[in-house]
Coordinates of C-alpha atoms and ligand atoms in Angstrom, one line a residue:
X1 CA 82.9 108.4 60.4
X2 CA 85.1 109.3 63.7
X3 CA 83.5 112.8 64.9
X4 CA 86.1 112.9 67.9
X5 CA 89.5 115.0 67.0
X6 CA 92.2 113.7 64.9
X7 CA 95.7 113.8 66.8
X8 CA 98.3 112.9 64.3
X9 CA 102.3 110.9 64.2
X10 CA 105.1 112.8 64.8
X11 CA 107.7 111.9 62.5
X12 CA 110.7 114.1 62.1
X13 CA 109.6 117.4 63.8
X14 CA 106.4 117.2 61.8
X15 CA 102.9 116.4 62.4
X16 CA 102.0 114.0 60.0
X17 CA 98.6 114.8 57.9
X18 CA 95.8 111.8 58.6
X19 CA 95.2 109.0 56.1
X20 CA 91.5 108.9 56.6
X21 CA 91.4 104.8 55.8
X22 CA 94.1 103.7 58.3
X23 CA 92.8 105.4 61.8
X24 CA 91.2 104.2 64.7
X25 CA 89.7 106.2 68.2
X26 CA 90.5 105.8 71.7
X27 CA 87.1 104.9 73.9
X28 CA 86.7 106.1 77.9
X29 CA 86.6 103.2 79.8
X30 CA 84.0 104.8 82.2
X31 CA 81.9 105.6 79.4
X32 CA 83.0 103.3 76.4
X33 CA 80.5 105.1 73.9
X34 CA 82.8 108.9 74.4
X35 CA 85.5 108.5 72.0
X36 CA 88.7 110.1 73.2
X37 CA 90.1 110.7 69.5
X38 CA 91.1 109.3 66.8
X39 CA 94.3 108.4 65.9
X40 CA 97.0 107.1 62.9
X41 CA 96.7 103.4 62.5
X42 CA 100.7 102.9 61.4
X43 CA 101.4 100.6 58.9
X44 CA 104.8 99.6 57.8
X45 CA 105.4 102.6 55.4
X46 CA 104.3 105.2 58.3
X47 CA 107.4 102.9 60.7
X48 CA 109.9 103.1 57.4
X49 CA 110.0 107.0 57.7
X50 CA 109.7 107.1 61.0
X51 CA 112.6 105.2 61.6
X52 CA 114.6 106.7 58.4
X53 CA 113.6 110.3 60.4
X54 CA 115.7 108.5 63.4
X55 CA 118.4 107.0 62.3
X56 CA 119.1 110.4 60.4
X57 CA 118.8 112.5 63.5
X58 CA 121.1 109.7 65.2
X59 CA 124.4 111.5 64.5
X60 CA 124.2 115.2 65.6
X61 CA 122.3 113.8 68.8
X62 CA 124.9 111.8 69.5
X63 CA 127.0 114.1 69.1
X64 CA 125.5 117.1 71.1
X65 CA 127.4 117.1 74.4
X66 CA 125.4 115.5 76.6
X67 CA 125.6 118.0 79.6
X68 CA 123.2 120.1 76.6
X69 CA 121.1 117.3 75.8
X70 CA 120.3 117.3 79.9
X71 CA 119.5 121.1 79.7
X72 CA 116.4 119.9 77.1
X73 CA 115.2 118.0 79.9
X74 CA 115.2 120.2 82.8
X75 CA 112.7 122.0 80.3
X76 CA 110.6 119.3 79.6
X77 CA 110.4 118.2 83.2
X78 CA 109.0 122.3 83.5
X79 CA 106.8 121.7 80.6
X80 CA 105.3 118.8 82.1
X81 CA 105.0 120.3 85.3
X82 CA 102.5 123.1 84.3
X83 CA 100.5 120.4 82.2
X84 CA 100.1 118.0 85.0
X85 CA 96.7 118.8 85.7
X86 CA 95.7 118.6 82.1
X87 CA 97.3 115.4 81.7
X88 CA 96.0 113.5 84.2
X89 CA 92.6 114.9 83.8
X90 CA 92.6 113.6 80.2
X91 CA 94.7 110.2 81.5
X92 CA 91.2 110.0 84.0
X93 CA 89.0 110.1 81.0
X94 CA 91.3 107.7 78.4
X95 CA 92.9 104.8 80.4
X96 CA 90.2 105.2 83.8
X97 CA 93.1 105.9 86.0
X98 CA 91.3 107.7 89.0
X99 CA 92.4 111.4 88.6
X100 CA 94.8 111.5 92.1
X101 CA 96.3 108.3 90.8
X102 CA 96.5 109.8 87.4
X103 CA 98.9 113.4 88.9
X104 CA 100.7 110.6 90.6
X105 CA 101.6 109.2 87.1
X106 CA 102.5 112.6 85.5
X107 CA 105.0 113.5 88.8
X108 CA 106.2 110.1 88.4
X109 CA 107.9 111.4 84.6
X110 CA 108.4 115.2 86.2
X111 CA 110.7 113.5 88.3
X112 CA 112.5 111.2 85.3
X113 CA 113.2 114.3 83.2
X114 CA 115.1 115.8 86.0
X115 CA 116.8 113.1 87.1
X116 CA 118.0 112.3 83.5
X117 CA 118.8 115.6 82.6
X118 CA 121.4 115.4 85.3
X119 CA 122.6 112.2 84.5
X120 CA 123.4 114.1 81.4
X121 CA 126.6 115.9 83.3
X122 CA 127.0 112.1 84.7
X123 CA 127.2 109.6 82.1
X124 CA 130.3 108.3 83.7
X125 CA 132.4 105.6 82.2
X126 CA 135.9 104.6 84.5
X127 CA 139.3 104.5 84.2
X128 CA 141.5 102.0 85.4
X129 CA 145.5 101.3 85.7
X130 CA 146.9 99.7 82.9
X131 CA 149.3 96.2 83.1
X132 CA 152.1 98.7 81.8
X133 CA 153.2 102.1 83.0
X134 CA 152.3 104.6 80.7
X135 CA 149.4 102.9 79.1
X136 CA 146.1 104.1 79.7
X137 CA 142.7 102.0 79.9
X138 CA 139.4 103.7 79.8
X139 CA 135.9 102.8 79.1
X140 CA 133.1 105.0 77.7
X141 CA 129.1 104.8 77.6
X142 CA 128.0 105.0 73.6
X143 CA 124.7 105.2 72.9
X144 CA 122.9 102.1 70.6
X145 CA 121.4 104.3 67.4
X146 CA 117.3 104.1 67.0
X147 CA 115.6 102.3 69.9
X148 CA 112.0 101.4 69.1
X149 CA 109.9 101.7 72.3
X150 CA 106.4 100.2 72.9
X151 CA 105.2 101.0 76.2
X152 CA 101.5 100.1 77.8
X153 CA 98.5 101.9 79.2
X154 CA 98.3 101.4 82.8
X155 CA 101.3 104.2 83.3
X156 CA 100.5 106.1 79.8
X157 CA 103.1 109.3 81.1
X158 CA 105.1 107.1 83.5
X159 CA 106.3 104.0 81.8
X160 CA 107.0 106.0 78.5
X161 CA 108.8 108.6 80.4
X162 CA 111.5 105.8 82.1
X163 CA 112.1 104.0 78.6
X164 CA 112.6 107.4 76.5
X165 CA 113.9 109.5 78.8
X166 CA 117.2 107.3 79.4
X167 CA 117.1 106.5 76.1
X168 CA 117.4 109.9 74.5
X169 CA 119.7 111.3 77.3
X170 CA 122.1 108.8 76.5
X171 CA 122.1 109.6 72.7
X172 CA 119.5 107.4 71.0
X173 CA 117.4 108.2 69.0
X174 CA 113.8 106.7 69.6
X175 CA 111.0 105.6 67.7
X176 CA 107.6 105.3 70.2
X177 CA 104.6 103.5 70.1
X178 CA 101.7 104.1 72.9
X179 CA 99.2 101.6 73.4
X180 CA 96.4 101.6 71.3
X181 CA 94.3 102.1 74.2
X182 CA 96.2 105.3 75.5
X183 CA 97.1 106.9 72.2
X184 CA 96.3 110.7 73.6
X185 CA 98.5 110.3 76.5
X186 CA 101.2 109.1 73.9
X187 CA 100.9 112.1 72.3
X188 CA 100.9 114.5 74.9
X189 CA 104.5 113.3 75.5
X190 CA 105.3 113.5 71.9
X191 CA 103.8 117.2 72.2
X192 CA 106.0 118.1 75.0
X193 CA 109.4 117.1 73.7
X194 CA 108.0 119.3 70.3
X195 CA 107.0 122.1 72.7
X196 CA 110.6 122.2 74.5
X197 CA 112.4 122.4 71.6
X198 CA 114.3 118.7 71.4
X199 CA 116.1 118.6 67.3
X200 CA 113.5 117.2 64.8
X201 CA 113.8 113.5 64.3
X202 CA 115.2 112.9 68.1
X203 CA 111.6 111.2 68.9
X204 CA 109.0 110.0 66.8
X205 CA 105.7 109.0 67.5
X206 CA 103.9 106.2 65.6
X207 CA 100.5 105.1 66.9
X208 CA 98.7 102.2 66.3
X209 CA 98.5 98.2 67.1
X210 CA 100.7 94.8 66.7
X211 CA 101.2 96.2 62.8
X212 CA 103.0 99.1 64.0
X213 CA 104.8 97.2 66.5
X214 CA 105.6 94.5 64.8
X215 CA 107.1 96.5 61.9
X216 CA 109.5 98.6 64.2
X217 CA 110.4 95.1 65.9
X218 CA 111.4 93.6 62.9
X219 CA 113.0 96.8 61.0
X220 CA 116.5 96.2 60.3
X221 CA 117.8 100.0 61.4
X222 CA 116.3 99.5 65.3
X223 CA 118.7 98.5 67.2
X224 CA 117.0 97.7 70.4
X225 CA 113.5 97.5 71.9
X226 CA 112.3 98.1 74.5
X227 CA 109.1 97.0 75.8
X228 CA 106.6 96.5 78.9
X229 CA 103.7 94.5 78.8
X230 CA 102.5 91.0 78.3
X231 CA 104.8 88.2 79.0
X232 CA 103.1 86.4 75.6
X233 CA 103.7 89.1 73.8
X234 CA 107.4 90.0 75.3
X235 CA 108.2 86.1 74.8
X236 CA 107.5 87.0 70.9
X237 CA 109.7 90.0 70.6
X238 CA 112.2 88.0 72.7
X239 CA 112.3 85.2 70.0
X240 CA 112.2 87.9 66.9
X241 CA 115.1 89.7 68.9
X242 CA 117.0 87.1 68.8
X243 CA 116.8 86.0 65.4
X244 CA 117.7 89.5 64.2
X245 CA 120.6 89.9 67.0
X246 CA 118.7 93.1 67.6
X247 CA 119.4 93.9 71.7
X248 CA 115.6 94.2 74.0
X249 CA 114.8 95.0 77.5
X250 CA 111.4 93.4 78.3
X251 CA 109.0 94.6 81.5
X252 CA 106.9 92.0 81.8
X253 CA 103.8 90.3 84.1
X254 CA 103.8 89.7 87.6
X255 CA 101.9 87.7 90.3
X256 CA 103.2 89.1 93.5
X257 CA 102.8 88.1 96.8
X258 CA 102.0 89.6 100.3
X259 CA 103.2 87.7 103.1
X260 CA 101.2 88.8 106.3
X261 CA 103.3 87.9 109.2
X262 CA 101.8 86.8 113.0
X263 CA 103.3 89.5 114.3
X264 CA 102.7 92.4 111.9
X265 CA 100.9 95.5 112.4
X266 CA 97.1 93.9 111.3
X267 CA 96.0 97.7 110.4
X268 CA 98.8 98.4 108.9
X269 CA 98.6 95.6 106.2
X270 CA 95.0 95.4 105.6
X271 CA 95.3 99.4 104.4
X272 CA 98.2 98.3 102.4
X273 CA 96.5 95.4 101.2
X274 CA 93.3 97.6 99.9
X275 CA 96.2 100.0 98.1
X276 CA 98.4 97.1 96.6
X277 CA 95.1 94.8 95.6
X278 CA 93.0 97.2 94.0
X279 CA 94.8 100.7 93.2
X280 CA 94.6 101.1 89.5
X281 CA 91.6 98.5 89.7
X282 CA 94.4 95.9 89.8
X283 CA 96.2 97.0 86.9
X284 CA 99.4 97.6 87.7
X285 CA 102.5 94.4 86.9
X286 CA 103.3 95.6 90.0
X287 CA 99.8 94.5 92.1
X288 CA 99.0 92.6 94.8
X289 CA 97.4 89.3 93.6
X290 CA 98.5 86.9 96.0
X291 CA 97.8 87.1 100.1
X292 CA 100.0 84.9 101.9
X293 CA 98.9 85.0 105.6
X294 CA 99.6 83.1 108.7
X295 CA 96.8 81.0 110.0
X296 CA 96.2 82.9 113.9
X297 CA 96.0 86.4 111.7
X298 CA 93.9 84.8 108.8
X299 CA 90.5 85.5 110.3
X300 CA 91.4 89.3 111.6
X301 CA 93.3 90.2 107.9
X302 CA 90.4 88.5 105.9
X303 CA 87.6 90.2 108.5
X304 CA 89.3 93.6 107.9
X305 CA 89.5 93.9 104.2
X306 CA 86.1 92.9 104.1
X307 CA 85.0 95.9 106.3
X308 CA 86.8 98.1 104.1
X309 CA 85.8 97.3 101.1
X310 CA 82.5 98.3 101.1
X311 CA 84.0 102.1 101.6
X312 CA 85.9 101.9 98.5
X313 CA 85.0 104.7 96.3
X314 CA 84.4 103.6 93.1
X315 CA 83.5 105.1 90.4
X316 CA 84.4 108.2 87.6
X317 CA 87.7 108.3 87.6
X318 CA 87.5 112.1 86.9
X319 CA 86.4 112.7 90.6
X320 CA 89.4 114.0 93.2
X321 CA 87.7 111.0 95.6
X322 CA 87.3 107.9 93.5
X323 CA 89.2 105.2 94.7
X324 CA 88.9 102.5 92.5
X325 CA 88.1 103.4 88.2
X326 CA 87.0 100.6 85.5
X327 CA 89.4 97.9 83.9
X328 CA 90.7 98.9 80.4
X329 CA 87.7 97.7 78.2
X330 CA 85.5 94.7 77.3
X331 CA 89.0 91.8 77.0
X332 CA 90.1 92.8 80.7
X333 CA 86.4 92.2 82.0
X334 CA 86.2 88.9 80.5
X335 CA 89.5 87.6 81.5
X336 CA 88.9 89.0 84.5
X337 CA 85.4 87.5 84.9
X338 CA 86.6 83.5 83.8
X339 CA 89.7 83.6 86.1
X340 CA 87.2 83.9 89.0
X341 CA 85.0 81.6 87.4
X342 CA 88.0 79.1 87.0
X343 CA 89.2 79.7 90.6
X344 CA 85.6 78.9 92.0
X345 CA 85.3 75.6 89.7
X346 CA 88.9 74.6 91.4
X347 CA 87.7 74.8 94.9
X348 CA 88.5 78.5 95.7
X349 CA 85.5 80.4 97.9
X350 CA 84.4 83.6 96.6
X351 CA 84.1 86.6 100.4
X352 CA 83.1 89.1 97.9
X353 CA 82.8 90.7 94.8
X354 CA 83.1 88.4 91.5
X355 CA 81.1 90.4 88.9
X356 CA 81.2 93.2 86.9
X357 CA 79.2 96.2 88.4
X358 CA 75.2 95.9 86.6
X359 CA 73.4 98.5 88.4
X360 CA 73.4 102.4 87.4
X361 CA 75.9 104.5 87.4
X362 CA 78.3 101.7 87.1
X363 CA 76.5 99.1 84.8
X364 CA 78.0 101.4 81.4
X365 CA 82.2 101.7 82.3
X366 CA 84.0 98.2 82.6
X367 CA 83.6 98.7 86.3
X368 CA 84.8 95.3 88.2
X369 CA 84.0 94.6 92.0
X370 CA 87.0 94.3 94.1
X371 CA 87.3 90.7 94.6
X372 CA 88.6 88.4 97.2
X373 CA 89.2 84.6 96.9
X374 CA 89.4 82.7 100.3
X375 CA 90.8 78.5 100.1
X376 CA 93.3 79.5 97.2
X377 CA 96.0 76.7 97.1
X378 CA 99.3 77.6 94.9
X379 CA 98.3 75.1 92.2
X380 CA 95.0 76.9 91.1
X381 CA 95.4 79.3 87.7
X382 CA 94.2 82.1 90.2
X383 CA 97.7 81.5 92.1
X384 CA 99.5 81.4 89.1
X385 CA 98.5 83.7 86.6
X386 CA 98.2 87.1 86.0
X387 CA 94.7 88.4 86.4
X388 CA 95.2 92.4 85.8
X389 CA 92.4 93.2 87.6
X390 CA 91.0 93.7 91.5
X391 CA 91.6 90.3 92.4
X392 CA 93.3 89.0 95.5
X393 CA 93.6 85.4 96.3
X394 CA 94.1 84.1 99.8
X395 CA 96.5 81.1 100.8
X396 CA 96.7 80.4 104.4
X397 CA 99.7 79.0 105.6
X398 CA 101.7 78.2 109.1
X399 CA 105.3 78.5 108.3
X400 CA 107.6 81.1 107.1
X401 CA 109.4 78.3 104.9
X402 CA 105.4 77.5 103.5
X403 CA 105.0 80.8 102.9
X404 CA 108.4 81.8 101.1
X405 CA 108.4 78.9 99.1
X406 CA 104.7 79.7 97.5
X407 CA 105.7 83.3 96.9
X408 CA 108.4 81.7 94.8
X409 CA 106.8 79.3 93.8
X410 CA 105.3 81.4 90.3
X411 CA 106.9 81.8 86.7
X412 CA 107.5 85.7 87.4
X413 CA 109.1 87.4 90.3
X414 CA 108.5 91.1 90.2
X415 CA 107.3 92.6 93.4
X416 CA 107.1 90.9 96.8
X417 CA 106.0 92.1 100.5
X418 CA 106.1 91.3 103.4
X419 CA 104.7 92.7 107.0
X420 CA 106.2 91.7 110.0
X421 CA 107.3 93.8 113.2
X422 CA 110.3 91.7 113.5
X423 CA 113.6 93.5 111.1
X424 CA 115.0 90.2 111.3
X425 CA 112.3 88.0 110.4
X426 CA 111.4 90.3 107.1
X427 CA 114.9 90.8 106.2
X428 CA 115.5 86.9 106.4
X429 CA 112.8 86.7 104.4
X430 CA 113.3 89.3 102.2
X431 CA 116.9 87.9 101.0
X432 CA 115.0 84.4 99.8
X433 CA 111.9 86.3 97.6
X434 CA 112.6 85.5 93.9
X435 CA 111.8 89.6 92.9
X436 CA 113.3 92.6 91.3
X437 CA 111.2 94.6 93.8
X438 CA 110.7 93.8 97.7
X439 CA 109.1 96.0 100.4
X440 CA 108.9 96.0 104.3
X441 CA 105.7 96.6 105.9
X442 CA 104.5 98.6 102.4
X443 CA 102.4 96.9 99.9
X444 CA 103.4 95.5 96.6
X445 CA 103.2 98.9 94.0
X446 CA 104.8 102.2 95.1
X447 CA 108.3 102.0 93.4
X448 CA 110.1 105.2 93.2
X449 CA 112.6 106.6 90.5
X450 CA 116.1 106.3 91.5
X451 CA 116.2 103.0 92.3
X452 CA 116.1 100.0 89.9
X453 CA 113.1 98.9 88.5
X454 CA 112.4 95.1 87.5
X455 CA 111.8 91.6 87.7
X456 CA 113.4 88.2 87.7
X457 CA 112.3 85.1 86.0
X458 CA 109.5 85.7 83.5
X459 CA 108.5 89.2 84.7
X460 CA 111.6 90.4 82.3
X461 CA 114.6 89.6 80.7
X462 CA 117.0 90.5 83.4
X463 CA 117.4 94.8 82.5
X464 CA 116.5 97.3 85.1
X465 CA 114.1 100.2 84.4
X466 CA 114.8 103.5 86.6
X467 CA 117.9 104.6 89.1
X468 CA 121.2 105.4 87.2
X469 CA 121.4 101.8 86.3
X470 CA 118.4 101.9 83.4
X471 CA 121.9 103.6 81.4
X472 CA 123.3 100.3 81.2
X473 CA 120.3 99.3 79.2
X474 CA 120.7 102.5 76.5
X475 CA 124.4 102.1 76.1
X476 CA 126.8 100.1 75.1
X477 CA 130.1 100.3 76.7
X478 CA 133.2 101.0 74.4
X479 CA 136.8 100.4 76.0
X480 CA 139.4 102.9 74.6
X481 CA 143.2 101.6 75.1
X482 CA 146.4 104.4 74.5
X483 CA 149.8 103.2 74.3
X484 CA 152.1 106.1 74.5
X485 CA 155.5 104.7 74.3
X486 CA 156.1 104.1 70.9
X487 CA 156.7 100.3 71.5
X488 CA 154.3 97.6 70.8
X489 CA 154.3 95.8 74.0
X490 CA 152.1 92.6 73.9
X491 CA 149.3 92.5 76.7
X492 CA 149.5 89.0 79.0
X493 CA 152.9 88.4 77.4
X494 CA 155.4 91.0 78.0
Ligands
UN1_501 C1 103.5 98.9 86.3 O1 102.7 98.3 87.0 O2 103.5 98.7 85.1 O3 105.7 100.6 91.5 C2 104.5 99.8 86.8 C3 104.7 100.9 91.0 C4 104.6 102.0 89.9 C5 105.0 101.4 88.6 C6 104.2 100.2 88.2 N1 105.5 103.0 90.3 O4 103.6 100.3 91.3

């Protein structure tokens, strides 16, 4: 029997009574025997009235002037503001985010809500001359109907807050499942657009795993989805997407690269190395996984992350100091764990870490040592895949051309860095990465809201999360032609 508290869906305005067979709990990965709560276990039935509750909503949303639909959101953004502590506290505790990180994450949607609550008096669409004099030509943003929204746990406030947010500004109505590993975090947000007072149906919130997601990507009344996570798993709602002519902006894996220049500041990059590398315990799509250094700086980079790494902090992520928290649960450790073990059967030399932590305090969380991986050449799994976890692999190389054509030389292309003292040299560089994201002398993670927010090649499906842009992704444009001369004149003909 769960003894931890029973936090319930959301399903137009309501909060849905449990179904005591169909529930599961959400476990702290510092201390995977303190269960977090317990939560609905969607099936099909719970996604049915959950997306009947949107698509019912759908109208008067869409047709609440959207300069009023922003004024909801300058009061979430305030709601969420005095709950920041909270959140993050209980983010700590559920996904092992350390608690700095964690206020980081809740600011991250504070500043989401604001920003699309203005785009609510900008929701621009053009107008443009016409072939013929007094014809006008105009185009106008229209919002899709339900958009069904399945969002990860490494940013439990953060990712969910730049999918809905645009979403619902822009007139959708949404249907949102949390990860089944941050299901408290998913409600919290579900609480706050209660709490502020959006129209009943506008969001709902369906927990649960693949059942509940699969059901709201395959229900015939969603009209998009919208999802960050696995690149399996996005490559699956991809393909059911497509078959079902149902629209989908996919956030997916990354494997990104650091390329350490001769002449870059050495401090400098080793700090942003220990920030990009293992920050979020490696968790992030956006990580640093990959090291790309020139030879004559190899020895001083390598040499200064290992001094540093011994004064990580790691531990309870609850603590204002802690550094570096646990990996998700018992999966991440072992993939973790055999992707080192591959890497050291295929010739790569292990400088430290490798293991999960054994001794006391550590030895209960799913606490992994930050790793790094000297001799990695581009064709190991290490250099290809995604590890999610504190991982870095080191491939030495001697020219720029070496070094930009194996930080391309991967399936995704999400975030890229490079350091280098030279403008020229990084910006040459910068215009050949294959990446959505690219940063100067700063590591790999860091991305901030107004600007866009993706990948190329496999790390997405070509949409852009954040920055005005992310609209294109909620809307569909509509073109609106007016003939007012009482004559039918024939467009490329008269
Ligand atoms: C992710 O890793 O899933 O740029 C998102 C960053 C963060 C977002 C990362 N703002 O690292």
């Amino acid at each position: 029997m769960p003894t931890s508290p029973f936090y319930p869906n959301y399903i137009n305005g309501a909060w849905q009574s449990a179904n005591p067979s169909e529930t599961f709990e959400s476990y702290n990965p510092a201390q995977p025997n303190v269960s977090i709560g317990t939560f609905q276990a969607s099936t099909a039935e719970a996604i049915n009235q959950a997306v009947l509750a949107a698509k019912q909503a759908f109208p008067a949303w869409k047709a609440l002037p959207a300069p009023k639909r922003g004024e909801l959101f300058f009061k979430l953004a305030a709601y969420i503001a005095t709950k920041k502590e909270a959140w993050a506290t209980e983010m700590a505790t559920e996904m092992g985010k350390p608690y700095a990180e964690a206020l980081g994450d809740v600011q991250e949607a504070i500043e989401m809500a604001t920003f699309m609550g203005g785009e609510g008096r900008r929701l621009h669409g053009f107008q443009t001359p016409s072939e013929f004099p007094n014809k006008w030509l105009m185009a106008i943003r229209q919002p899709i109907g339900v958009c069904g929204i399945i969002t990860p746990w490494n940013f439990p406030i953060a990712v969910p807050s730049w999918k809905l947010f645009p979403a619902i500004i822009a007139g959708n109505t949404v249907v949102f499942k949390p990860a089944e590993q941050s299901p408290l975090m998913g409600f919290r947000m579900a609480e706050a657009f209660d709490a502020v007072g959006f129209p009943a149906g506008v969001i709902n919130l369906v927990q649960g795993n693949e059942v509940a997601g699969k059901a709201i990507v395959n229900h015939a009344d969603v009209g998009l989805i919208s999802f960050t996570g696995s690149t399996a798993t996005g490559t699956w709602i991809a393909t059911r997407c497509a078959e079902q002519h149902k629209l989908c902006a996919l956030e997916l894996g990354g494997k990104n690269a650091c390329i350490v220049w001769e002449d870059a500041n050495l401090d400098l990059a080793i700090e942003g190395l220990l920030w990009g590398a293992f920050g979020t315990a490696g968790q992030r799509c956006t990580a640093t996984s990959r090291l790309i250094v020139h030879r004559s700086v190899k020895k001083a980079v390598v040499e200064g992350l290992l001094a540093k790494i011994p004064s990580l902090k790691i531990g309870n992520p609850s603590l204002v100091a802690t550094q570096v928290g646990p990996l998700i649960d018992t999966d991440a450790v072992a993939k973790v764990q055999r992707m080192v073990a591959t890497a050291l059967t295929q010739g790569a030399t292990l400088l430290c870490g490798g293991k999960r932590f054994t001794e006391p305090p550590l030895h209960e969380g799913f606490y992994f040592q930050p790793t790094v991986l000297d001799d990695v050449v581009p064709t190991m799994e290490i250099a290809q895949e995604e590890v999610f976890g504190p991982v870095l692999s080191v491939i030495t190389v001697d020219s720029l051309e070496e070094a930009v054509a194996i930080a391309n030389g991967v399936r995704y292309g999400l975030s890229a860095a490079i350091y280098s003292q030279d403008m020229g040299l990084a910006m040459g560089v910068v215009e050949q990465l294959e990446a959505g994201l690219t940063y100067i002398n700063a590591p790999t993670i860091g991305a901030e809201t107004h600007v866009p927010f993706g990948g190329v090649k496999q790390s997405g499906n070509g949409h852009r999360e954040a920055s005005n842009l992310v609209l294109d992704t909620y809307t569909q444009w509509k073109t609106i032609s007016i003939e007012t001369t009482r004559t039918l004149r024939k467009a490329q003909m008269d």
